[in-house]
PDB file of C-alpha atoms in Angstrom:
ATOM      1  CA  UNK A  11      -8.299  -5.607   4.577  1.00 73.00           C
ATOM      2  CA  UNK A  12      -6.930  -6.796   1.270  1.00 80.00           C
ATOM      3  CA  UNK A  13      -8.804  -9.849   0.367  1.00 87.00           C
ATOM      4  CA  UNK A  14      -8.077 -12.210  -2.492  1.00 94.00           C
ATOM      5  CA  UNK A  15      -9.593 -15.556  -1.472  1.00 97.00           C
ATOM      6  CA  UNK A  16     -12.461 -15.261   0.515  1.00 98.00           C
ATOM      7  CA  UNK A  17     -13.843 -19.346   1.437  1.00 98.00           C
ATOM      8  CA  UNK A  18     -16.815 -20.189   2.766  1.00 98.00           C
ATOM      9  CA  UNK A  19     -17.498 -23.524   5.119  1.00 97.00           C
ATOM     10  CA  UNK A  20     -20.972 -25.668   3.478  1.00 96.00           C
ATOM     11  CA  UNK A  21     -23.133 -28.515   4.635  1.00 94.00           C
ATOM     12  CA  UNK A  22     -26.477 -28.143   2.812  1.00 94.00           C
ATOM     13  CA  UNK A  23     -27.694 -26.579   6.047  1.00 93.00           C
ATOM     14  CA  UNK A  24     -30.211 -23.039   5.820  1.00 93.00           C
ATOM     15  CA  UNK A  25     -27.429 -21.780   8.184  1.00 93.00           C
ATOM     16  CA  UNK A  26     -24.571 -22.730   5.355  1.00 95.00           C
ATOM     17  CA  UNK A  27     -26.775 -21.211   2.530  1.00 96.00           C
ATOM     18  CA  UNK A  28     -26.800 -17.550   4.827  1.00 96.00           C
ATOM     19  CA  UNK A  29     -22.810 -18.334   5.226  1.00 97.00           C
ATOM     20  CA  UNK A  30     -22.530 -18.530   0.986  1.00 98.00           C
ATOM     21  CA  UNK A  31     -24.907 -15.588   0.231  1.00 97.00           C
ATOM     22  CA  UNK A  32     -23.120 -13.452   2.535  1.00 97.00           C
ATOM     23  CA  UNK A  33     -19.925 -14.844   1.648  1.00 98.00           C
ATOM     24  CA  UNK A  34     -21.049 -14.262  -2.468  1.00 97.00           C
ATOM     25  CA  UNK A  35     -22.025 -10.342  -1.384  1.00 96.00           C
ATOM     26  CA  UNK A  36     -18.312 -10.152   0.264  1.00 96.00           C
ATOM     27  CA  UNK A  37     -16.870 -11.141  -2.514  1.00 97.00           C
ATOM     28  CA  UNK A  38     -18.766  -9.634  -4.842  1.00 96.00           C
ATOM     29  CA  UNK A  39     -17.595  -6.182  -3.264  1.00 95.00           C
ATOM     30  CA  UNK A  40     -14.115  -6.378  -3.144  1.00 95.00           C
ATOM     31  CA  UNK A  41     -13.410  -8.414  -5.999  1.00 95.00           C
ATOM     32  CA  UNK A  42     -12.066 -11.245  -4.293  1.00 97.00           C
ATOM     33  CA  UNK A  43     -12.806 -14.991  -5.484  1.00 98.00           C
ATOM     34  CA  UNK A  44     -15.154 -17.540  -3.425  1.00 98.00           C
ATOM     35  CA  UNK A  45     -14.257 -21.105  -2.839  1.00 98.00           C
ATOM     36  CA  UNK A  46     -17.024 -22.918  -1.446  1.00 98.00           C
ATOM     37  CA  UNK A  47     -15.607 -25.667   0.770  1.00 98.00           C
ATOM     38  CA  UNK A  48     -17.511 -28.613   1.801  1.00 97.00           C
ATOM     39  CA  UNK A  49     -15.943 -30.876   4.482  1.00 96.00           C
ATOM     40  CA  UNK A  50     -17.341 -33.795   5.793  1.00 93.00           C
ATOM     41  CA  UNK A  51     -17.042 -37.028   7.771  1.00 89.00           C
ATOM     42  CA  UNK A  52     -18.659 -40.236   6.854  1.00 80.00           C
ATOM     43  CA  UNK A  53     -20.601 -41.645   9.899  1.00 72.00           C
ATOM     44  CA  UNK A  54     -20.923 -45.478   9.718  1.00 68.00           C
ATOM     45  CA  UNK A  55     -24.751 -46.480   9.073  1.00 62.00           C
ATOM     46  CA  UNK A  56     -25.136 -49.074  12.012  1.00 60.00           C
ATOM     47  CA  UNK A  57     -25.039 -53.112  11.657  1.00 54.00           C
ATOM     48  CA  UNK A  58     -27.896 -52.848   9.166  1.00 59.00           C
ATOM     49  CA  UNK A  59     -25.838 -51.865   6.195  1.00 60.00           C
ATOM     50  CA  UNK A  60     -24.072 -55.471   4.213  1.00 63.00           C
ATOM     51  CA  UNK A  61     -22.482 -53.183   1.097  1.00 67.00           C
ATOM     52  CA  UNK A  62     -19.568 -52.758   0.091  1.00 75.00           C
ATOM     53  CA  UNK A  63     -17.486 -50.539   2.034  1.00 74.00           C
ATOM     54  CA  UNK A  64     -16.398 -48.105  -1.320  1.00 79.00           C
ATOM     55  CA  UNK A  65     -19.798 -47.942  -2.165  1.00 81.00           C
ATOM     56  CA  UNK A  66     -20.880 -46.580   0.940  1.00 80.00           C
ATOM     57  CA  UNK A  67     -17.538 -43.543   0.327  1.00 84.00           C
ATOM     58  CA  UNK A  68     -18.601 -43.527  -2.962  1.00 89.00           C
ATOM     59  CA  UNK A  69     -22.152 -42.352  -2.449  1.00 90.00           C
ATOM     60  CA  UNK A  70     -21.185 -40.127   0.079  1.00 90.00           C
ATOM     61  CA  UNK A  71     -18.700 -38.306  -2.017  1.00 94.00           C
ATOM     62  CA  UNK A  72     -21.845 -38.545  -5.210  1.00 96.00           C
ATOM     63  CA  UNK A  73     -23.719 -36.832  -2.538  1.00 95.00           C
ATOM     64  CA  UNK A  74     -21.391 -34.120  -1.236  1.00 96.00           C
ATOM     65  CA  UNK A  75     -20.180 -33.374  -4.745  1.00 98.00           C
ATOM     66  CA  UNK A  76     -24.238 -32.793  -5.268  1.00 98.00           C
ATOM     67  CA  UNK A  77     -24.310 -30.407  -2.807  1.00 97.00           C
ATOM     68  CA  UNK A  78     -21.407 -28.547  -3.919  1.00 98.00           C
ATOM     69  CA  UNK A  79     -22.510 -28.121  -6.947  1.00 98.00           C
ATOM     70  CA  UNK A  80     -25.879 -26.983  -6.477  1.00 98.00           C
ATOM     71  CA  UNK A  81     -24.564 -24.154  -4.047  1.00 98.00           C
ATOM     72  CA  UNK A  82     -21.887 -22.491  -6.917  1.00 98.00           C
ATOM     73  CA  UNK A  83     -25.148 -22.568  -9.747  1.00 98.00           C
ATOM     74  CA  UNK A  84     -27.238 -20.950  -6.815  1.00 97.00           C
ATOM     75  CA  UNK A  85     -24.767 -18.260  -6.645  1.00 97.00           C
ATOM     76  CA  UNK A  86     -23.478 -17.772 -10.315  1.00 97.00           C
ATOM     77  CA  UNK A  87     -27.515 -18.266 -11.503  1.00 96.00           C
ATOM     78  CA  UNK A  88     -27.972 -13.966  -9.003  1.00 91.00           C
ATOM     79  CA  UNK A  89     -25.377 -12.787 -11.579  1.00 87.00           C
ATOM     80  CA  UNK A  90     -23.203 -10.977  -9.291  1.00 86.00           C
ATOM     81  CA  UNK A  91     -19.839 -11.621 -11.487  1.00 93.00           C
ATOM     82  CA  UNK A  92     -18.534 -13.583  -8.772  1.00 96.00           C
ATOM     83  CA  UNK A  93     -15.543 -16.044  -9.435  1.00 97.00           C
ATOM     84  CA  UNK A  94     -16.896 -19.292  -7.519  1.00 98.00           C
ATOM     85  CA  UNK A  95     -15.932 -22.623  -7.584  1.00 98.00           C
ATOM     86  CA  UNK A  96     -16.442 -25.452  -4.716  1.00 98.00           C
ATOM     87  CA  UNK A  97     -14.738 -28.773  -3.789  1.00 98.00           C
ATOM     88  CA  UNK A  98     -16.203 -31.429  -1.655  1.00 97.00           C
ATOM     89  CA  UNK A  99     -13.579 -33.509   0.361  1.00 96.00           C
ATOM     90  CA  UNK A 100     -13.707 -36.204   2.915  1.00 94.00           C
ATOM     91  CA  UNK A 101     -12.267 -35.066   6.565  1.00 94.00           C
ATOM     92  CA  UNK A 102     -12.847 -33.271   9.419  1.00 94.00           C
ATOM     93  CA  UNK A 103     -14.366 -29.912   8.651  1.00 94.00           C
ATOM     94  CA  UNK A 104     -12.884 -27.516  11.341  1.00 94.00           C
ATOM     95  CA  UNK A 105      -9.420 -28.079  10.406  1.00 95.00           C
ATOM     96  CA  UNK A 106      -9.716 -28.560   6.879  1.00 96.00           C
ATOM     97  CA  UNK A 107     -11.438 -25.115   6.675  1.00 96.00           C
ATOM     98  CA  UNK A 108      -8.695 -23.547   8.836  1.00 95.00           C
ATOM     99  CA  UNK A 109      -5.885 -24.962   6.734  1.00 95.00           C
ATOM    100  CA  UNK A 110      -7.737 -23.327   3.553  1.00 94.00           C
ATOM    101  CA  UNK A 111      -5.585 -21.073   1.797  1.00 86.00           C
ATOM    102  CA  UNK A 112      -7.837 -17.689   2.322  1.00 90.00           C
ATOM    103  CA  UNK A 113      -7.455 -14.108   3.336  1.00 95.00           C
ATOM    104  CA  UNK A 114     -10.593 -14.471   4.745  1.00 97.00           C
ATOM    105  CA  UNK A 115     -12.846 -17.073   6.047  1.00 97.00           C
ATOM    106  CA  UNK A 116     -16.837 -17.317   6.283  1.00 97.00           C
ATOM    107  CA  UNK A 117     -18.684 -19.963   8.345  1.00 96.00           C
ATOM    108  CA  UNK A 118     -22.661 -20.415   9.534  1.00 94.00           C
ATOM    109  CA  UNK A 119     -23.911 -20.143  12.975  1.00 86.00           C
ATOM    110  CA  UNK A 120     -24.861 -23.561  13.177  1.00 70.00           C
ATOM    111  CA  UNK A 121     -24.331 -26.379  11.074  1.00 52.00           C
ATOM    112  CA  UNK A 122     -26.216 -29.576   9.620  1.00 51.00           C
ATOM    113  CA  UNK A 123     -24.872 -31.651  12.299  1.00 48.00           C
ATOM    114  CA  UNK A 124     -25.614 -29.100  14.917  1.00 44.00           C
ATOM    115  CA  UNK A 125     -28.042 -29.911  17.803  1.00 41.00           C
ATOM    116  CA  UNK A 126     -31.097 -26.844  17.732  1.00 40.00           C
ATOM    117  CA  UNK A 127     -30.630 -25.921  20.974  1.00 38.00           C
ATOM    118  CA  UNK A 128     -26.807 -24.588  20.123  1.00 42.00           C
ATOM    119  CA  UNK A 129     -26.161 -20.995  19.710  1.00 48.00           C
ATOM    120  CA  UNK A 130     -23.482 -21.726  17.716  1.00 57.00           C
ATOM    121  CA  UNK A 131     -22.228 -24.924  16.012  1.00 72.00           C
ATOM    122  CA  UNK A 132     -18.885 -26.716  17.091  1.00 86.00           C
ATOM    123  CA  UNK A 133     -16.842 -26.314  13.824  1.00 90.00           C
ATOM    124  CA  UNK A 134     -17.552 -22.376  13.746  1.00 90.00           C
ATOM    125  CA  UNK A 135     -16.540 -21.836  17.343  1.00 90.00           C
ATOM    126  CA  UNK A 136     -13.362 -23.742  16.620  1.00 92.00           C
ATOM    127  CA  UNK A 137     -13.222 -22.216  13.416  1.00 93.00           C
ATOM    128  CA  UNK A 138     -13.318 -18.740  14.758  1.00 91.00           C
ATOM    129  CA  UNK A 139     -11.400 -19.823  17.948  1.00 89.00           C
ATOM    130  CA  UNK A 140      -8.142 -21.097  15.936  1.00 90.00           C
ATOM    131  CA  UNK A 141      -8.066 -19.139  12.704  1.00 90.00           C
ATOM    132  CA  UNK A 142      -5.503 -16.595  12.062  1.00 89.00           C
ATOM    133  CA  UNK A 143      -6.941 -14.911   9.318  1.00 92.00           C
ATOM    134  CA  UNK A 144     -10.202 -13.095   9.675  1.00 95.00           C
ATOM    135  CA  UNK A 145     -13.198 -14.818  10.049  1.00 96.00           C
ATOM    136  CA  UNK A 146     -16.640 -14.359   9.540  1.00 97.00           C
ATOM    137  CA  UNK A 147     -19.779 -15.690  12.013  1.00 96.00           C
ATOM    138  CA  UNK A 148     -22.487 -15.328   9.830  1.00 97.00           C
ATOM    139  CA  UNK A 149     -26.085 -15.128  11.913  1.00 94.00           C
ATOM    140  CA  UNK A 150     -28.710 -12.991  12.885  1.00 92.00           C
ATOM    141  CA  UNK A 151     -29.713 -10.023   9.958  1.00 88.00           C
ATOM    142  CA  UNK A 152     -27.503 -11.572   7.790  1.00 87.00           C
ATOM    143  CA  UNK A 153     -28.962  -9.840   4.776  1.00 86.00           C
ATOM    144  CA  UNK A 154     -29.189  -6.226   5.964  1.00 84.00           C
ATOM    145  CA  UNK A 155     -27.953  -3.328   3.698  1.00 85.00           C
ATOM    146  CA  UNK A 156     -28.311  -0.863   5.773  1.00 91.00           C
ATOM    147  CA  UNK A 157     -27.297   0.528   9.186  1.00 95.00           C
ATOM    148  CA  UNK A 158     -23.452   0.857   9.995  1.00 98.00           C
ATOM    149  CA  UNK A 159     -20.256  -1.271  10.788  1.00 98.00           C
ATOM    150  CA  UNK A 160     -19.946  -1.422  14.658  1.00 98.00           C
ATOM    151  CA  UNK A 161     -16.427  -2.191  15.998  1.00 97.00           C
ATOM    152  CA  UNK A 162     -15.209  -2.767  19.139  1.00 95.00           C
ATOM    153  CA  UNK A 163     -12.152  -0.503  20.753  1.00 93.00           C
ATOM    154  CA  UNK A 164     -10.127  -0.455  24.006  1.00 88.00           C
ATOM    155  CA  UNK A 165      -7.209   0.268  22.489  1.00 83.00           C
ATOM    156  CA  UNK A 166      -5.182  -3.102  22.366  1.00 82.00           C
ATOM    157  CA  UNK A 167      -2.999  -4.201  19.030  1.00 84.00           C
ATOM    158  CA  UNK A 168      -6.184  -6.499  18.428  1.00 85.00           C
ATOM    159  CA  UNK A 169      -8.883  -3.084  17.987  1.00 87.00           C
ATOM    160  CA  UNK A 170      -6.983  -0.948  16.296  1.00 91.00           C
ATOM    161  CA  UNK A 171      -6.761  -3.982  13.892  1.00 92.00           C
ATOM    162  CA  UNK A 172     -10.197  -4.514  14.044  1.00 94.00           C
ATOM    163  CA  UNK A 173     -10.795  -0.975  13.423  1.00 96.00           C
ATOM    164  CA  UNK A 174      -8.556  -1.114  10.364  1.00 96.00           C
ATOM    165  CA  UNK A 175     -10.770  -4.213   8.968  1.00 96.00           C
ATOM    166  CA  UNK A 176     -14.177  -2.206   9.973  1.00 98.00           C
ATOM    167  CA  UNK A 177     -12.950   1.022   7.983  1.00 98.00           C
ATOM    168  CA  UNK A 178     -12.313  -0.816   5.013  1.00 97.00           C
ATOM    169  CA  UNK A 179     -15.739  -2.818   5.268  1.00 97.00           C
ATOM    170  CA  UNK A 180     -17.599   0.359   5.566  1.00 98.00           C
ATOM    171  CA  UNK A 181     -15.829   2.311   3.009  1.00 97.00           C
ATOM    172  CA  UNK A 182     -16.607  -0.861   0.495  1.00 95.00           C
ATOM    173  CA  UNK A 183     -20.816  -0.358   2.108  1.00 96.00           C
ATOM    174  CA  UNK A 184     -21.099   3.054   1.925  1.00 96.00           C
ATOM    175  CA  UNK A 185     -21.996   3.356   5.350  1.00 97.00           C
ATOM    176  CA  UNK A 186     -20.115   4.833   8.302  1.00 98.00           C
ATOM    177  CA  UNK A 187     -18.870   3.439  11.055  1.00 98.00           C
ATOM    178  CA  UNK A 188     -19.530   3.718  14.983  1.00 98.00           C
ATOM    179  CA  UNK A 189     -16.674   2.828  17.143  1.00 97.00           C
ATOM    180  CA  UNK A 190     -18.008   0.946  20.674  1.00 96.00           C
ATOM    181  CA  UNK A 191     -15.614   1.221  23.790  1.00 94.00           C
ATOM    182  CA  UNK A 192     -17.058   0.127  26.837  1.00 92.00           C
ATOM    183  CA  UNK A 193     -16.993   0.714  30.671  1.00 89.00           C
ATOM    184  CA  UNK A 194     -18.484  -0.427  34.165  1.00 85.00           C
ATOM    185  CA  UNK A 195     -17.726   2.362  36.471  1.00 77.00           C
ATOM    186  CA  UNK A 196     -16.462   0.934  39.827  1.00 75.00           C
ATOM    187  CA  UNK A 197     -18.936   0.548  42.397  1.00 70.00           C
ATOM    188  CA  UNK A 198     -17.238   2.815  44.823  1.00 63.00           C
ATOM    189  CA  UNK A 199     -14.930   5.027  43.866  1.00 69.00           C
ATOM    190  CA  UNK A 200     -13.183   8.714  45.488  1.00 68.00           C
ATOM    191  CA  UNK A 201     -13.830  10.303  42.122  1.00 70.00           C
ATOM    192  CA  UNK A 202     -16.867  11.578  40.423  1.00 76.00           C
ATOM    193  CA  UNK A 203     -18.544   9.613  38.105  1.00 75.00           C
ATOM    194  CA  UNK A 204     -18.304  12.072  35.357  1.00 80.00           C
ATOM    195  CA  UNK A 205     -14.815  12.279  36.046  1.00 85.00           C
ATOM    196  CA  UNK A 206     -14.663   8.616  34.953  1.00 83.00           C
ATOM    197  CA  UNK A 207     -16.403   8.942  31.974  1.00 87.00           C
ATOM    198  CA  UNK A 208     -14.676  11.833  30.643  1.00 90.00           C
ATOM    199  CA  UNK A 209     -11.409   9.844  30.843  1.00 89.00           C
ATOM    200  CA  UNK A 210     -13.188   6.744  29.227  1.00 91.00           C
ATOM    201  CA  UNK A 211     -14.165   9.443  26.488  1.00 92.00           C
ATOM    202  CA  UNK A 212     -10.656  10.799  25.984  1.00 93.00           C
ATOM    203  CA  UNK A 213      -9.388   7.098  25.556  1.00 90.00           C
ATOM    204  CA  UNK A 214     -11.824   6.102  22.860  1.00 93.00           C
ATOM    205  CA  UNK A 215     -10.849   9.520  20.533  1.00 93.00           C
ATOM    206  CA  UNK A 216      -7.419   8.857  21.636  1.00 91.00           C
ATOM    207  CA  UNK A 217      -8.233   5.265  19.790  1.00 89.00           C
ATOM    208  CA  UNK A 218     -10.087   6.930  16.696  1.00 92.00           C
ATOM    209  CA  UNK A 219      -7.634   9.606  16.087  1.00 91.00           C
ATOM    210  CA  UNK A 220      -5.859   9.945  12.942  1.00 91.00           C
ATOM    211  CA  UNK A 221      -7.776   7.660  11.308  1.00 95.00           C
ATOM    212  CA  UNK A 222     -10.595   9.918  10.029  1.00 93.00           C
ATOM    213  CA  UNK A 223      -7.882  11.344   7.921  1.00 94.00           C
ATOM    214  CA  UNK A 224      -7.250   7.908   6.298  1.00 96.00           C
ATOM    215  CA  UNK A 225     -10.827   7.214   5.865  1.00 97.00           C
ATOM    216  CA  UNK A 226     -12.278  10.516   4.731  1.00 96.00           C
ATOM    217  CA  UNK A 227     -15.056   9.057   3.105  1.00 96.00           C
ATOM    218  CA  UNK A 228     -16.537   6.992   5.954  1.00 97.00           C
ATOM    219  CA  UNK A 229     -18.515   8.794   8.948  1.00 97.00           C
ATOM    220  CA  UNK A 230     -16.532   7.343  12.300  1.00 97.00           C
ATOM    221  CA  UNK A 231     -18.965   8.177  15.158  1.00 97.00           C
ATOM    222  CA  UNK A 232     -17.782   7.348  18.975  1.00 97.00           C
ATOM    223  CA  UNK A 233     -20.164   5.488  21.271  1.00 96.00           C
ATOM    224  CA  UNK A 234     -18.971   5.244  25.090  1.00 95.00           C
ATOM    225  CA  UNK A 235     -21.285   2.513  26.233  1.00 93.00           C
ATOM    226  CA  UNK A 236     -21.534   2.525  30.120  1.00 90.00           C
ATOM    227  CA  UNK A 237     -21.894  -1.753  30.748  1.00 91.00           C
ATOM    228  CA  UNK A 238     -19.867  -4.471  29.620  1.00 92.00           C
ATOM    229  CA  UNK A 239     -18.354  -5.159  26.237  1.00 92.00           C
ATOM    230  CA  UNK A 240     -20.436  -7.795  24.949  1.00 93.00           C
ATOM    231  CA  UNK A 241     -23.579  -6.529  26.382  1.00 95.00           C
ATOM    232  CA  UNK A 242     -22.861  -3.151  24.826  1.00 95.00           C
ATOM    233  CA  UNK A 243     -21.994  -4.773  21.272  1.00 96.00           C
ATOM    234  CA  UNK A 244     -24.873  -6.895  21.387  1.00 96.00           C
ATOM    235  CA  UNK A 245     -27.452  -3.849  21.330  1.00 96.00           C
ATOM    236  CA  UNK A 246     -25.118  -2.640  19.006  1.00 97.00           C
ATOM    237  CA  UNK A 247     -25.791  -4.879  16.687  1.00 97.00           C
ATOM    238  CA  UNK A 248     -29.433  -4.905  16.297  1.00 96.00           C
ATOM    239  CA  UNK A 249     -29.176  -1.972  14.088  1.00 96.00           C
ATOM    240  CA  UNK A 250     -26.176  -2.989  12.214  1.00 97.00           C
ATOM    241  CA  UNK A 251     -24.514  -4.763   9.055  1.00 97.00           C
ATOM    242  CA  UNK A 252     -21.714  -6.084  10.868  1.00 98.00           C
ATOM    243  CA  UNK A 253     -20.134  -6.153  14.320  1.00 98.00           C
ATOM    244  CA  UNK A 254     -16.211  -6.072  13.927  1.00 97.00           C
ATOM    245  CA  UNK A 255     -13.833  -7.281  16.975  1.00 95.00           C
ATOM    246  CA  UNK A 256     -10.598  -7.828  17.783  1.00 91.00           C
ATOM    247  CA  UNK A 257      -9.409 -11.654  18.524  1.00 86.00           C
ATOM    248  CA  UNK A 258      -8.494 -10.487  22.331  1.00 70.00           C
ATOM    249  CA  UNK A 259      -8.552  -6.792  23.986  1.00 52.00           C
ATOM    250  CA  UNK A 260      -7.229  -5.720  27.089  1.00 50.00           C
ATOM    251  CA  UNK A 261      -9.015  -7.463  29.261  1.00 49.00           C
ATOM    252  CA  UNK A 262      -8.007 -11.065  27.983  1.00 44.00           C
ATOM    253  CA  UNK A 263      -5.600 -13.752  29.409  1.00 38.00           C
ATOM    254  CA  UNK A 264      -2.353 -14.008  26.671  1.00 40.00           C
ATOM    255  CA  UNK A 265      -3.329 -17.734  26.566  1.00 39.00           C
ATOM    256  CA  UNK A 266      -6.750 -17.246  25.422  1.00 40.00           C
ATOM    257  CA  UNK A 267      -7.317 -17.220  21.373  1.00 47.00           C
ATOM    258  CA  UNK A 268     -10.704 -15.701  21.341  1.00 63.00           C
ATOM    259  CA  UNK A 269     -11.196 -13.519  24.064  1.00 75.00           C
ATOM    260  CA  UNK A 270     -14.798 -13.480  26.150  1.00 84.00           C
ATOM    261  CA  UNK A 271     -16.234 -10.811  24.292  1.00 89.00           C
ATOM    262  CA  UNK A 272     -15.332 -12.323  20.799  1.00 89.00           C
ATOM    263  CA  UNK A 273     -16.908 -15.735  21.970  1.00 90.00           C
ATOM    264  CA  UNK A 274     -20.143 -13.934  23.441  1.00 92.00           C
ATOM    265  CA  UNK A 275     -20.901 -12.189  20.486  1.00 94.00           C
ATOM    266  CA  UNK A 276     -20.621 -15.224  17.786  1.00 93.00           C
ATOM    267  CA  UNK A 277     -23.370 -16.639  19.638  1.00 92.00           C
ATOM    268  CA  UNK A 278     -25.267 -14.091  20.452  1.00 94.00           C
ATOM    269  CA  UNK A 279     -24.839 -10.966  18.009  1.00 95.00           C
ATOM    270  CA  UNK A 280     -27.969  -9.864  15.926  1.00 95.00           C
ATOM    271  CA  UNK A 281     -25.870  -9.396  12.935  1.00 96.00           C
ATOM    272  CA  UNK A 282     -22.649 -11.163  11.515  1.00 97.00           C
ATOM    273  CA  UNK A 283     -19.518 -10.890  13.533  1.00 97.00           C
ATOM    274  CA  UNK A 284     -16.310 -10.545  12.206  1.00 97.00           C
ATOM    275  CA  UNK A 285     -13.472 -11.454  14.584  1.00 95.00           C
ATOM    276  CA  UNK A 286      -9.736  -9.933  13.356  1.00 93.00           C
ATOM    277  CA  UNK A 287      -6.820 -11.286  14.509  1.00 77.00           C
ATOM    278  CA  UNK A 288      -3.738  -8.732  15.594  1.00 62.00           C
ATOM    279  CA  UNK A 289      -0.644  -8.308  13.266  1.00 55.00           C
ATOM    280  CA  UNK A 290       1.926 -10.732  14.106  1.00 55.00           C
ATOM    281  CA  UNK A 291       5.061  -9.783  15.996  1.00 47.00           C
ATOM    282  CA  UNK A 292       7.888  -9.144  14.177  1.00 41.00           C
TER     283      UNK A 292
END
């Protein structure tokens, strides 16, 4: 994944904060620039308020601009050599983040506006729903450095693009990489079971071949998981950096732009999740 721009989505939230340190590290790696991007709508105080209408925008701007600002020092004052700047701007934050001119984007798990008993905060589902760049969920061990880059495969356009995007992550980690297909065996079947899973086997290193030889630096271990996708990913990720998936596999409807596992794991993944959209037809 050749990233350039990599922006991050802030509120002043904890959750926000994680989104920019993990978003600084990223950046920080590959050499990319960070744009911190801070979005916001003004809610009306309520009867009680008699000022001036520009005062109130005013302030708010004053206060977002604050914000900003604070959040670029915080990440130029760890020294990492990043490139950062920020901009605060008055609209809706979902759409404003997903017409940001980045190769990839980052986003919390939950925002300032978010009610606690969300797994996940409305403008980083819709974020990760609509994008069509990469985007990041950051949550769970958002700070671990060790452990490696898990990636989903069934062997759609969308994995082997996620696998792509989870190479190049570990290779930029120094870790390797352990490539997750999943299976639930039918309940009643002619053939024997290990019949079944030495075809499920053969389809996963038919989805990993060849690309050992472009990656010769990063350990690619299989892992036939015998459950469900997202259950399977979601133990998965206990013990790793970063879960990587494609936008929709195999067993998605075409109409769908995040596919059940994609939307299972963003809320409940023990480590960030990086959804990767498939190359466009041509």
């Amino acid at each position: 994944m050749h990233t350039q721009r990599i922006v991050v989505g802030y509120d002043g939230s904890i959750e926000a904060r994680d989104a920019v340190d993990w978003a600084a590290a990223a950046a920080q790696r590959s050499g990319a620039g960070l744009h911190v991007l801070y979005a916001y709508q003004l809610a009306w105080p309520g009867a009680a308020y008699d000022g001036p209408v520009t005062d109130l925008v005013a302030e708010a701007q004053r206060h977002a601009d604050r914000l900003v600002a604070d959040v670029v020092d915080h990440v130029r004052r760890r020294g990492t050599g990043v490139d950062v700047t920020g901009s605060a701007v008055h609209a809706a934050p979902a759409p404003t983040l997903l017409d940001a001119a980045a190769d990839l984007l980052v986003v919390g798990n939950r925002g300032g506006g978010g009610l606690t008993n969300l797994l996940i905060g409305s403008v980083s589902l819709q974020v990760a729903t609509h994008a069509r760049t990469p985007v990041v969920v950051v949550r769970g061990r958002h700070d671990a450095t060790d452990g490696p880059v898990v990636v989903g495969v069934d062997g759609s356009a969308s994995s082997d693009a996620a696998l792509g995007v989870a190479l190049d992550e570990a290779r930029s980690r120094g870790t390797g990489v352990v490539a997750v297909r999943a299976y639930v065996p039918p309940a009643v079947t002619a053939l024997p079971y290990s019949v079944i899973e030495t075809t499920e086997r053969q389809v996963l290193e038919a989805s990993i071949a060849g690309w050992q030889e472009k990656y010769p630096s990063v350990a690619i271990v299989p892992l036939l998981g015998n459950g469900r996708a997202a259950q399977v990913l979601i133990g998965a990720s206990r013990t790793a950096q970063l879960v990587v998936v494609g936008s929709r596999g195999h067993g998605g409807f075409a109409g769908l732009l995040l596919g059940s596992v994609g939307q299972q794991l963003i809320h409940h993944a023990e480590c960030p999740v990086l959804i990767v959209h498939p190359p466009a037809a041509t």
